[in-house]
Structure formats: structure tokens, C-alpha cells
PDB file of C-alpha atoms and ligand atoms in Angstrom:
ATOM      1  CA  MET A   1     -47.883  37.943 -80.764  1.00 96.00           C
ATOM      2  CA  LYS A   2     -44.934  40.179 -81.612  1.00 98.00           C
ATOM      3  CA  ILE A   3     -42.178  40.940 -79.103  1.00 98.00           C
ATOM      4  CA  THR A   4     -39.755  43.834 -79.619  1.00 98.00           C
ATOM      5  CA  PHE A   5     -36.698  44.351 -77.457  1.00 98.00           C
ATOM      6  CA  LEU A   6     -36.874  48.052 -76.640  1.00 98.00           C
ATOM      7  CA  GLY A   7     -33.659  47.806 -74.634  1.00 98.00           C
ATOM      8  CA  SER A   8     -31.277  44.983 -73.699  1.00 98.00           C
ATOM      9  CA  GLY A   9     -28.733  46.760 -71.499  1.00 98.00           C
ATOM     10  CA  THR A  10     -28.035  46.811 -67.788  1.00 98.00           C
ATOM     11  CA  SER A  11     -28.693  49.848 -65.576  1.00 98.00           C
ATOM     12  CA  GLN A  12     -25.874  51.973 -67.025  1.00 98.00           C
ATOM     13  CA  GLY A  13     -26.690  51.072 -70.615  1.00 98.00           C
ATOM     14  CA  VAL A  14     -24.048  50.336 -73.255  1.00 98.00           C
ATOM     15  CA  PRO A  15     -21.938  52.305 -74.078  1.00 98.00           C
ATOM     16  CA  VAL A  16     -21.254  53.389 -70.498  1.00 98.00           C
ATOM     17  CA  ILE A  17     -20.687  57.148 -70.237  1.00 98.00           C
ATOM     18  CA  GLY A  18     -16.963  57.878 -70.485  1.00 98.00           C
ATOM     19  CA  CYS A  19     -15.894  54.273 -71.127  1.00 98.00           C
ATOM     20  CA  THR A  20     -13.430  53.547 -73.944  1.00 98.00           C
ATOM     21  CA  CYS A  21     -13.486  49.730 -73.793  1.00 98.00           C
ATOM     22  CA  GLU A  22     -13.843  47.585 -76.907  1.00 98.00           C
ATOM     23  CA  VAL A  23     -17.590  47.082 -76.346  1.00 98.00           C
ATOM     24  CA  CYS A  24     -18.398  50.723 -75.615  1.00 98.00           C
ATOM     25  CA  THR A  25     -16.499  51.890 -78.722  1.00 98.00           C
ATOM     26  CA  SER A  26     -17.834  49.109 -80.985  1.00 98.00           C
ATOM     27  CA  LEU A  27     -19.470  50.311 -84.203  1.00 98.00           C
ATOM     28  CA  ASP A  28     -21.851  47.323 -84.249  1.00 98.00           C
ATOM     29  CA  PHE A  29     -25.416  48.581 -83.673  1.00 98.00           C
ATOM     30  CA  ARG A  30     -26.045  45.480 -81.527  1.00 98.00           C
ATOM     31  CA  ASP A  31     -23.533  46.832 -78.986  1.00 98.00           C
ATOM     32  CA  LYS A  32     -25.715  49.900 -78.324  1.00 98.00           C
ATOM     33  CA  ARG A  33     -27.951  48.786 -75.491  1.00 98.00           C
ATOM     34  CA  LEU A  34     -30.617  50.982 -73.934  1.00 98.00           C
ATOM     35  CA  ARG A  35     -32.055  49.984 -70.564  1.00 98.00           C
ATOM     36  CA  SER A  36     -34.013  46.694 -70.589  1.00 98.00           C
ATOM     37  CA  SER A  37     -37.661  46.716 -71.640  1.00 98.00           C
ATOM     38  CA  ILE A  38     -39.908  44.899 -74.132  1.00 98.00           C
ATOM     39  CA  HIS A  39     -42.958  45.735 -76.212  1.00 98.00           C
ATOM     40  CA  VAL A  40     -45.586  42.967 -76.435  1.00 98.00           C
ATOM     41  CA  GLU A  41     -48.139  43.283 -79.243  1.00 98.00           C
ATOM     42  CA  THR A  42     -51.123  41.110 -80.052  1.00 96.00           C
ATOM     43  CA  SER A  43     -53.680  41.751 -82.791  1.00 93.00           C
ATOM     44  CA  HIS A  44     -55.525  44.194 -80.534  1.00 95.00           C
ATOM     45  CA  GLN A  45     -53.288  44.987 -77.559  1.00 98.00           C
ATOM     46  CA  SER A  46     -49.995  46.793 -76.954  1.00 98.00           C
ATOM     47  CA  PHE A  47     -48.137  46.359 -73.657  1.00 98.00           C
ATOM     48  CA  VAL A  48     -44.800  47.719 -72.510  1.00 98.00           C
ATOM     49  CA  VAL A  49     -42.909  45.887 -69.754  1.00 98.00           C
ATOM     50  CA  ASP A  50     -40.947  48.449 -67.665  1.00 98.00           C
ATOM     51  CA  THR A  51     -40.330  52.106 -68.483  1.00 98.00           C
ATOM     52  CA  GLY A  52     -36.635  52.750 -67.901  1.00 98.00           C
ATOM     53  CA  PRO A  53     -34.825  56.057 -68.441  1.00 98.00           C
ATOM     54  CA  ASP A  54     -34.798  55.433 -72.217  1.00 98.00           C
ATOM     55  CA  PHE A  55     -38.579  54.980 -72.504  1.00 98.00           C
ATOM     56  CA  ARG A  56     -39.154  58.104 -74.612  1.00 98.00           C
ATOM     57  CA  GLN A  57     -36.355  57.270 -77.035  1.00 98.00           C
ATOM     58  CA  GLN A  58     -37.592  53.677 -77.307  1.00 98.00           C
ATOM     59  CA  MET A  59     -41.157  54.757 -78.080  1.00 98.00           C
ATOM     60  CA  LEU A  60     -39.880  57.133 -80.773  1.00 98.00           C
ATOM     61  CA  ARG A  61     -37.542  54.544 -82.308  1.00 98.00           C
ATOM     62  CA  GLU A  62     -40.228  51.851 -82.513  1.00 98.00           C
ATOM     63  CA  ARG A  63     -42.984  54.330 -83.406  1.00 98.00           C
ATOM     64  CA  VAL A  64     -45.291  52.968 -80.705  1.00 98.00           C
ATOM     65  CA  LYS A  65     -48.606  54.722 -81.354  1.00 97.00           C
ATOM     66  CA  ARG A  66     -50.636  53.195 -78.566  1.00 98.00           C
ATOM     67  CA  ILE A  67     -50.059  51.533 -75.180  1.00 98.00           C
ATOM     68  CA  ASP A  68     -52.913  49.653 -73.496  1.00 98.00           C
ATOM     69  CA  ALA A  69     -50.978  48.848 -70.315  1.00 98.00           C
ATOM     70  CA  LEU A  70     -47.618  49.185 -68.629  1.00 98.00           C
ATOM     71  CA  ILE A  71     -46.480  46.144 -66.666  1.00 98.00           C
ATOM     72  CA  PHE A  72     -43.631  46.407 -64.166  1.00 98.00           C
ATOM     73  CA  THR A  73     -41.120  43.729 -63.138  1.00 98.00           C
ATOM     74  CA  HIS A  74     -39.770  45.648 -60.112  1.00 98.00           C
ATOM     75  CA  GLY A  75     -39.148  49.143 -58.834  1.00 98.00           C
ATOM     76  CA  HIS A  76     -35.493  49.674 -59.651  1.00 98.00           C
ATOM     77  CA  ARG A  77     -34.816  53.000 -61.301  1.00 98.00           C
ATOM     78  CA  ASP A  78     -33.457  51.491 -64.523  1.00 98.00           C
ATOM     79  CA  HIS A  79     -36.974  50.026 -64.982  1.00 98.00           C
ATOM     80  CA  THR A  80     -39.109  52.990 -63.843  1.00 98.00           C
ATOM     81  CA  ALA A  81     -37.242  56.243 -64.542  1.00 98.00           C
ATOM     82  CA  GLY A  82     -38.963  57.029 -67.857  1.00 98.00           C
ATOM     83  CA  LEU A  83     -42.558  56.840 -66.661  1.00 98.00           C
ATOM     84  CA  ASP A  84     -43.181  60.599 -66.789  1.00 98.00           C
ATOM     85  CA  ASP A  85     -43.218  60.394 -70.593  1.00 98.00           C
ATOM     86  CA  VAL A  86     -46.398  58.339 -70.469  1.00 98.00           C
ATOM     87  CA  ARG A  87     -48.035  61.796 -70.707  1.00 97.00           C
ATOM     88  CA  ALA A  88     -47.808  61.537 -74.502  1.00 97.00           C
ATOM     89  CA  TYR A  89     -50.099  58.495 -74.382  1.00 98.00           C
ATOM     90  CA  ASN A  90     -52.447  60.092 -71.838  1.00 97.00           C
ATOM     91  CA  PHE A  91     -52.832  62.918 -74.307  1.00 96.00           C
ATOM     92  CA  MET A  92     -53.221  60.798 -77.466  1.00 97.00           C
ATOM     93  CA  GLN A  93     -55.495  58.159 -75.920  1.00 98.00           C
ATOM     94  CA  LYS A  94     -57.402  60.607 -73.715  1.00 97.00           C
ATOM     95  CA  MET A  95     -57.231  58.232 -70.773  1.00 96.00           C
ATOM     96  CA  ASP A  96     -55.287  57.341 -67.642  1.00 97.00           C
ATOM     97  CA  MET A  97     -52.599  54.740 -68.317  1.00 98.00           C
ATOM     98  CA  PRO A  98     -53.286  51.360 -66.700  1.00 98.00           C
ATOM     99  CA  VAL A  99     -50.198  50.304 -64.727  1.00 98.00           C
ATOM    100  CA  TYR A 100     -49.731  46.785 -63.334  1.00 98.00           C
ATOM    101  CA  GLY A 101     -47.262  46.030 -60.542  1.00 98.00           C
ATOM    102  CA  SER A 102     -46.772  44.372 -57.173  1.00 98.00           C
ATOM    103  CA  GLN A 103     -47.397  46.339 -53.966  1.00 98.00           C
ATOM    104  CA  PRO A 104     -43.698  47.289 -53.585  1.00 98.00           C
ATOM    105  CA  VAL A 105     -43.638  48.512 -57.203  1.00 98.00           C
ATOM    106  CA  LEU A 106     -46.796  50.619 -56.798  1.00 98.00           C
ATOM    107  CA  ASP A 107     -45.455  52.037 -53.507  1.00 98.00           C
ATOM    108  CA  GLN A 108     -42.194  52.918 -55.242  1.00 97.00           C
ATOM    109  CA  LEU A 109     -44.006  54.675 -58.109  1.00 98.00           C
ATOM    110  CA  LYS A 110     -46.026  56.719 -55.598  1.00 98.00           C
ATOM    111  CA  ILE A 111     -42.756  57.933 -54.056  1.00 97.00           C
ATOM    112  CA  GLU A 112     -40.872  58.589 -57.295  1.00 97.00           C
ATOM    113  CA  TYR A 113     -43.848  60.213 -59.004  1.00 97.00           C
ATOM    114  CA  ALA A 114     -45.532  61.743 -55.955  1.00 95.00           C
ATOM    115  CA  TYR A 115     -46.615  64.745 -58.082  1.00 94.00           C
ATOM    116  CA  ALA A 116     -48.780  62.415 -60.193  1.00 95.00           C
ATOM    117  CA  PHE A 117     -50.840  61.334 -57.191  1.00 93.00           C
ATOM    118  CA  ILE A 118     -51.672  64.712 -55.643  1.00 89.00           C
ATOM    119  CA  LYS A 119     -55.359  65.646 -55.770  1.00 81.00           C
ATOM    120  CA  ASP A 120     -56.134  68.755 -57.825  1.00 76.00           C
ATOM    121  CA  SER A 121     -52.647  68.606 -59.241  1.00 73.00           C
ATOM    122  CA  TYR A 122     -51.128  70.678 -62.018  1.00 77.00           C
ATOM    123  CA  PRO A 123     -52.562  69.817 -65.453  1.00 81.00           C
ATOM    124  CA  GLY A 124     -50.208  67.898 -67.734  1.00 87.00           C
ATOM    125  CA  ILE A 125     -48.875  65.473 -65.153  1.00 93.00           C
ATOM    126  CA  PRO A 126     -48.743  61.733 -65.888  1.00 96.00           C
ATOM    127  CA  ARG A 127     -52.128  60.075 -65.356  1.00 95.00           C
ATOM    128  CA  LEU A 128     -51.752  56.574 -63.952  1.00 97.00           C
ATOM    129  CA  LEU A 129     -54.349  53.979 -63.063  1.00 97.00           C
ATOM    130  CA  LEU A 130     -52.625  51.612 -60.644  1.00 98.00           C
ATOM    131  CA  ASN A 131     -53.542  47.915 -60.689  1.00 98.00           C
ATOM    132  CA  LEU A 132     -52.156  45.689 -57.960  1.00 98.00           C
ATOM    133  CA  ILE A 133     -50.869  42.261 -58.981  1.00 98.00           C
ATOM    134  CA  ASP A 134     -49.528  39.358 -56.938  1.00 98.00           C
ATOM    135  CA  ASP A 135     -48.146  36.008 -58.065  1.00 98.00           C
ATOM    136  CA  GLU A 136     -51.505  34.887 -59.519  1.00 98.00           C
ATOM    137  CA  PRO A 137     -52.355  35.069 -63.246  1.00 98.00           C
ATOM    138  CA  PHE A 138     -54.148  38.221 -64.314  1.00 98.00           C
ATOM    139  CA  SER A 139     -55.766  39.379 -67.486  1.00 98.00           C
ATOM    140  CA  VAL A 140     -55.388  42.691 -69.301  1.00 97.00           C
ATOM    141  CA  ASN A 141     -58.129  43.375 -71.834  1.00 96.00           C
ATOM    142  CA  GLY A 142     -58.509  39.653 -72.505  1.00 96.00           C
ATOM    143  CA  ILE A 143     -54.776  38.819 -72.644  1.00 97.00           C
ATOM    144  CA  LYS A 144     -53.660  36.410 -69.919  1.00 97.00           C
ATOM    145  CA  VAL A 145     -50.446  37.278 -68.120  1.00 98.00           C
ATOM    146  CA  LEU A 146     -48.756  34.787 -65.812  1.00 98.00           C
ATOM    147  CA  PRO A 147     -46.425  36.347 -63.216  1.00 98.00           C
ATOM    148  CA  LEU A 148     -43.150  34.479 -62.718  1.00 98.00           C
ATOM    149  CA  PRO A 149     -41.835  35.195 -59.199  1.00 98.00           C
ATOM    150  CA  VAL A 150     -38.018  35.262 -59.127  1.00 98.00           C
ATOM    151  CA  MET A 151     -35.442  36.686 -56.722  1.00 98.00           C
ATOM    152  CA  HIS A 152     -33.088  39.616 -57.418  1.00 97.00           C
ATOM    153  CA  LEU A 153     -30.786  39.110 -54.422  1.00 96.00           C
ATOM    154  CA  LYS A 154     -33.338  39.732 -51.621  1.00 96.00           C
ATOM    155  CA  MET A 155     -35.894  41.544 -53.753  1.00 97.00           C
ATOM    156  CA  PRO A 156     -38.880  39.639 -55.154  1.00 97.00           C
ATOM    157  CA  VAL A 157     -39.225  40.470 -58.862  1.00 98.00           C
ATOM    158  CA  HIS A 158     -41.811  39.408 -61.419  1.00 98.00           C
ATOM    159  CA  GLY A 159     -40.967  37.852 -64.722  1.00 98.00           C
ATOM    160  CA  PHE A 160     -43.996  37.463 -67.008  1.00 98.00           C
ATOM    161  CA  ARG A 161     -45.245  34.708 -69.289  1.00 98.00           C
ATOM    162  CA  PHE A 162     -47.438  35.623 -72.274  1.00 98.00           C
ATOM    163  CA  GLY A 163     -48.533  32.413 -74.030  1.00 96.00           C
ATOM    164  CA  ASN A 164     -45.381  30.501 -74.886  1.00 96.00           C
ATOM    165  CA  PHE A 165     -43.101  33.478 -74.370  1.00 98.00           C
ATOM    166  CA  SER A 166     -41.483  34.105 -70.952  1.00 98.00           C
ATOM    167  CA  TYR A 167     -39.515  37.194 -69.933  1.00 98.00           C
ATOM    168  CA  ILE A 168     -37.258  37.247 -66.868  1.00 98.00           C
ATOM    169  CA  THR A 169     -35.018  40.225 -66.239  1.00 97.00           C
ATOM    170  CA  ASP A 170     -33.155  41.090 -63.028  1.00 97.00           C
ATOM    171  CA  ALA A 171     -32.943  37.712 -61.310  1.00 97.00           C
ATOM    172  CA  ASN A 172     -30.288  35.558 -59.782  1.00 97.00           C
ATOM    173  CA  PHE A 173     -32.589  32.830 -58.477  1.00 97.00           C
ATOM    174  CA  ILE A 174     -35.651  31.048 -59.893  1.00 98.00           C
ATOM    175  CA  PRO A 175     -37.669  29.052 -57.306  1.00 98.00           C
ATOM    176  CA  GLU A 176     -39.024  25.560 -58.076  1.00 98.00           C
ATOM    177  CA  GLU A 177     -42.661  26.777 -58.320  1.00 98.00           C
ATOM    178  CA  THR A 178     -41.631  29.271 -60.983  1.00 98.00           C
ATOM    179  CA  LEU A 179     -39.716  26.600 -62.899  1.00 98.00           C
ATOM    180  CA  ASP A 180     -43.037  24.714 -63.009  1.00 98.00           C
ATOM    181  CA  LYS A 181     -44.743  27.800 -64.465  1.00 98.00           C
ATOM    182  CA  LEU A 182     -42.056  27.959 -67.158  1.00 98.00           C
ATOM    183  CA  LYS A 183     -42.736  24.429 -68.378  1.00 97.00           C
ATOM    184  CA  GLY A 184     -43.474  24.281 -72.101  1.00 96.00           C
ATOM    185  CA  THR A 185     -42.316  27.832 -72.753  1.00 97.00           C
ATOM    186  CA  GLU A 186     -40.930  28.058 -76.286  1.00 97.00           C
ATOM    187  CA  ILE A 187     -39.063  31.329 -76.093  1.00 98.00           C
ATOM    188  CA  LEU A 188     -37.372  32.350 -72.857  1.00 98.00           C
ATOM    189  CA  VAL A 189     -35.632  35.624 -72.077  1.00 98.00           C
ATOM    190  CA  LEU A 190     -33.167  35.585 -69.196  1.00 98.00           C
ATOM    191  CA  ASN A 191     -30.814  38.173 -67.785  1.00 98.00           C
ATOM    192  CA  ALA A 192     -27.073  37.564 -68.227  1.00 98.00           C
ATOM    193  CA  LEU A 193     -25.147  40.543 -66.913  1.00 97.00           C
ATOM    194  CA  GLN A 194     -21.482  39.685 -67.336  1.00 97.00           C
ATOM    195  CA  ARG A 195     -18.979  36.837 -67.044  1.00 97.00           C
ATOM    196  CA  GLU A 196     -17.957  37.389 -63.419  1.00 97.00           C
ATOM    197  CA  PRO A 197     -20.388  36.380 -60.669  1.00 96.00           C
ATOM    198  CA  HIS A 198     -22.735  39.146 -59.476  1.00 96.00           C
ATOM    199  CA  ILE A 199     -24.769  39.384 -56.267  1.00 96.00           C
ATOM    200  CA  SER A 200     -28.156  40.085 -57.862  1.00 96.00           C
ATOM    201  CA  HIS A 201     -27.988  38.976 -61.525  1.00 97.00           C
ATOM    202  CA  PHE A 202     -27.238  35.725 -63.329  1.00 97.00           C
ATOM    203  CA  ASN A 203     -23.846  35.831 -64.984  1.00 98.00           C
ATOM    204  CA  LEU A 204     -23.361  34.193 -68.392  1.00 98.00           C
ATOM    205  CA  GLU A 205     -22.499  30.774 -66.981  1.00 98.00           C
ATOM    206  CA  GLU A 206     -25.507  30.732 -64.627  1.00 98.00           C
ATOM    207  CA  ALA A 207     -27.870  31.919 -67.363  1.00 98.00           C
ATOM    208  CA  LEU A 208     -26.653  29.133 -69.681  1.00 98.00           C
ATOM    209  CA  LEU A 209     -27.162  26.529 -66.952  1.00 98.00           C
ATOM    210  CA  MET A 210     -30.663  27.866 -66.287  1.00 98.00           C
ATOM    211  CA  ALA A 211     -31.515  27.893 -70.016  1.00 98.00           C
ATOM    212  CA  ASP A 212     -30.408  24.280 -70.173  1.00 97.00           C
ATOM    213  CA  LYS A 213     -32.547  23.377 -67.168  1.00 97.00           C
ATOM    214  CA  ILE A 214     -35.717  25.138 -68.422  1.00 98.00           C
ATOM    215  CA  ASN A 215     -35.002  23.873 -71.944  1.00 97.00           C
ATOM    216  CA  PRO A 216     -37.118  26.140 -74.188  1.00 98.00           C
ATOM    217  CA  LYS A 217     -36.653  26.032 -77.962  1.00 98.00           C
ATOM    218  CA  LEU A 218     -34.806  29.354 -77.872  1.00 98.00           C
ATOM    219  CA  THR A 219     -33.321  31.491 -75.110  1.00 98.00           C
ATOM    220  CA  TYR A 220     -32.435  35.167 -75.529  1.00 98.00           C
ATOM    221  CA  LEU A 221     -30.103  36.853 -73.042  1.00 98.00           C
ATOM    222  CA  THR A 222     -30.739  40.442 -71.958  1.00 98.00           C
ATOM    223  CA  HIS A 223     -29.839  43.096 -69.306  1.00 98.00           C
ATOM    224  CA  ILE A 224     -26.283  42.940 -70.640  1.00 98.00           C
ATOM    225  CA  SER A 225     -23.311  44.917 -69.309  1.00 98.00           C
ATOM    226  CA  HIS A 226     -20.346  46.169 -71.347  1.00 98.00           C
ATOM    227  CA  LYS A 227     -18.286  43.657 -69.363  1.00 98.00           C
ATOM    228  CA  LEU A 228     -19.893  40.696 -71.159  1.00 98.00           C
ATOM    229  CA  GLY A 229     -18.046  41.359 -74.445  1.00 98.00           C
ATOM    230  CA  THR A 230     -19.077  42.410 -77.931  1.00 98.00           C
ATOM    231  CA  HIS A 231     -22.235  40.952 -79.416  1.00 98.00           C
ATOM    232  CA  ALA A 232     -20.249  39.311 -82.232  1.00 98.00           C
ATOM    233  CA  GLU A 233     -17.629  37.682 -79.968  1.00 98.00           C
ATOM    234  CA  VAL A 234     -20.040  36.425 -77.283  1.00 98.00           C
ATOM    235  CA  THR A 235     -22.404  35.025 -79.921  1.00 98.00           C
ATOM    236  CA  LYS A 236     -19.653  32.710 -81.207  1.00 97.00           C
ATOM    237  CA  GLU A 237     -19.377  31.050 -77.788  1.00 96.00           C
ATOM    238  CA  LEU A 238     -23.071  30.343 -77.287  1.00 98.00           C
ATOM    239  CA  PRO A 239     -24.898  27.076 -77.989  1.00 97.00           C
ATOM    240  CA  SER A 240     -27.077  27.234 -81.114  1.00 97.00           C
ATOM    241  CA  ASN A 241     -30.337  27.623 -79.129  1.00 98.00           C
ATOM    242  CA  VAL A 242     -29.102  30.589 -77.038  1.00 98.00           C
ATOM    243  CA  LEU A 243     -28.783  34.059 -78.546  1.00 98.00           C
ATOM    244  CA  LEU A 244     -27.985  37.519 -77.293  1.00 98.00           C
ATOM    245  CA  ALA A 245     -30.877  39.933 -77.523  1.00 98.00           C
ATOM    246  CA  TYR A 246     -30.195  43.346 -79.039  1.00 98.00           C
ATOM    247  CA  ASP A 247     -32.177  46.561 -79.221  1.00 98.00           C
ATOM    248  CA  GLY A 248     -34.807  46.478 -81.939  1.00 98.00           C
ATOM    249  CA  LEU A 249     -34.819  42.671 -82.216  1.00 98.00           C
ATOM    250  CA  GLN A 250     -38.328  41.391 -83.003  1.00 98.00           C
ATOM    251  CA  LEU A 251     -39.714  37.920 -82.391  1.00 97.00           C
ATOM    252  CA  GLU A 252     -42.974  36.358 -83.482  1.00 95.00           C
ATOM    253  CA  THR A 253     -44.413  33.996 -80.921  1.00 92.00           C
ATOM    254  CA  ARG A 254     -47.636  32.245 -80.026  1.00 80.00           C
TER     255      ARG A 254
HETATM  256 ZN1   ZN B   1     -32.309  46.289 -64.034  1.00 90.78          ZN
HETATM  257 ZN1   ZN B   2     -17.154  49.923 -71.670  1.00 90.78          ZN
HETATM  258 ZN1   ZN B   3     -33.042  45.521 -60.721  1.00 90.78          ZN
END
């Protein structure tokens, strides 16, 4: 299985519009962070987790020719705002795009993209085939996906485990039952927004504590704000088994 980080930034992205801080003016390509999303590829399947506002740009950059399913973590705009561009795949694949999400996510999509759900609608709108998920494992074209329920302040959010790879974005609390589901994971992705505490995201210190507790072989941090610091500087402070994700980073996993 191949994982590609399509984006590793928080809701504003990095650089932040108008900001002249050291991170936002850095020339390092790893300090250019589009909104958080990943591409999961197996020998015969291609999934994208979340379609933020940078979805189109991400698909062009990574030359993604086919998507078999879109899987959503939660309904926040920085994870859903790019969905209209799924039209390109409707056109190429000549089919409605299967979308997987919890009831609140599907409800949110029906509000944000109301025009896509009107009967006898205008041709050329996004074609979506909604699939409801809960906290139970589900399968997409033979690939097993294990939802990882976490909390994002008061909002339930899904992380997802594919084999030995687990992806958790937008969380500040992981319940015991989910820690059980993470057992044996080899590669873990966790959100680490910034250094200061935040009401709905792990900060760096909390993410490091959680990585230590879950104890995978490798942890990658994502959903990063410009306040965290430059990729090069923050990397120096991290233990050897924790790395910062960056846009375009690819991982091979089982
Ligand atoms: Zn987010
Ligand atoms: Zn900045
Ligand atoms: Zn969020």
C-alpha cells in the first residue's frame, strides 16, 4: 500500500495569506502545506481521505488518474471544500463517486453541495453516491477500513486504519476503545497543530505523548500550523521515531 500526503497543513494552510513570519516566508518546499488529506493506493484501489479546498491542486500535482472512493474524517470545511472538483472523475470514470462518511458528514455534504442532490439537476454537477459509515469496520471494493473514533473538542471525528497504517487528523482526545484499535499499528499519523495548547487539536507536546503511548514504529505529524516552526527546526527537536509530514511525502506500508 502506498500513502501520499496530499496536504499536511491546518485550515489556513501554510503560508498563511498575508503572513510574513519565518515559516510563511521559508523557501523550504516542506514549509508549503496545503490543507490536510492523504491518498491511499493499493494494487487495485485508489482512495482519497478528505477533499479540502486544495483538492484540485493536489490531484493535479500527484497526477491522480482514478479515485475509487472518497472517505471523510469529518465535515469541517478545510476537509470538504474541494468536493465539487470530483466532477473530473465523474467524467473520466463515467460513474458516480462513492463517498463514505458518518451521518453528520453526509448531512453536512448535503447542505454544502445541495445543488448536487436536486432531482433533474443541471448537467455537469458533482455526482456522489453516499455511503453511511459508523464506528464499525467497513470494506471498499475488498479493502478493509477500520474507523478510529476520536474527539475534536465536542465533535466526533473518524480516523482510519488501513492494514498497519493509521491516520488521525483533527483530534484532541483518543478514547480507550480507539487506543485498542490502534494496537500493532506500524505507521501512525497524528495531528500536531502548534506548540501552544489548542481547544480542539493536539499540540506538539500532546501529540508526542500520544505517539509514545500508542508506540508505533514511526509517527508522522500533520495538520500543522505556521505557529509550529519551520520543518527543519522542529525536526531537530523530535525523537528519532517521530517525523513531520510534508506535502508530497510518500510512504510504503503493509
Ligand atoms: Zn482540519
Ligand atoms: Zn506565518
Ligand atoms: Zn476539523
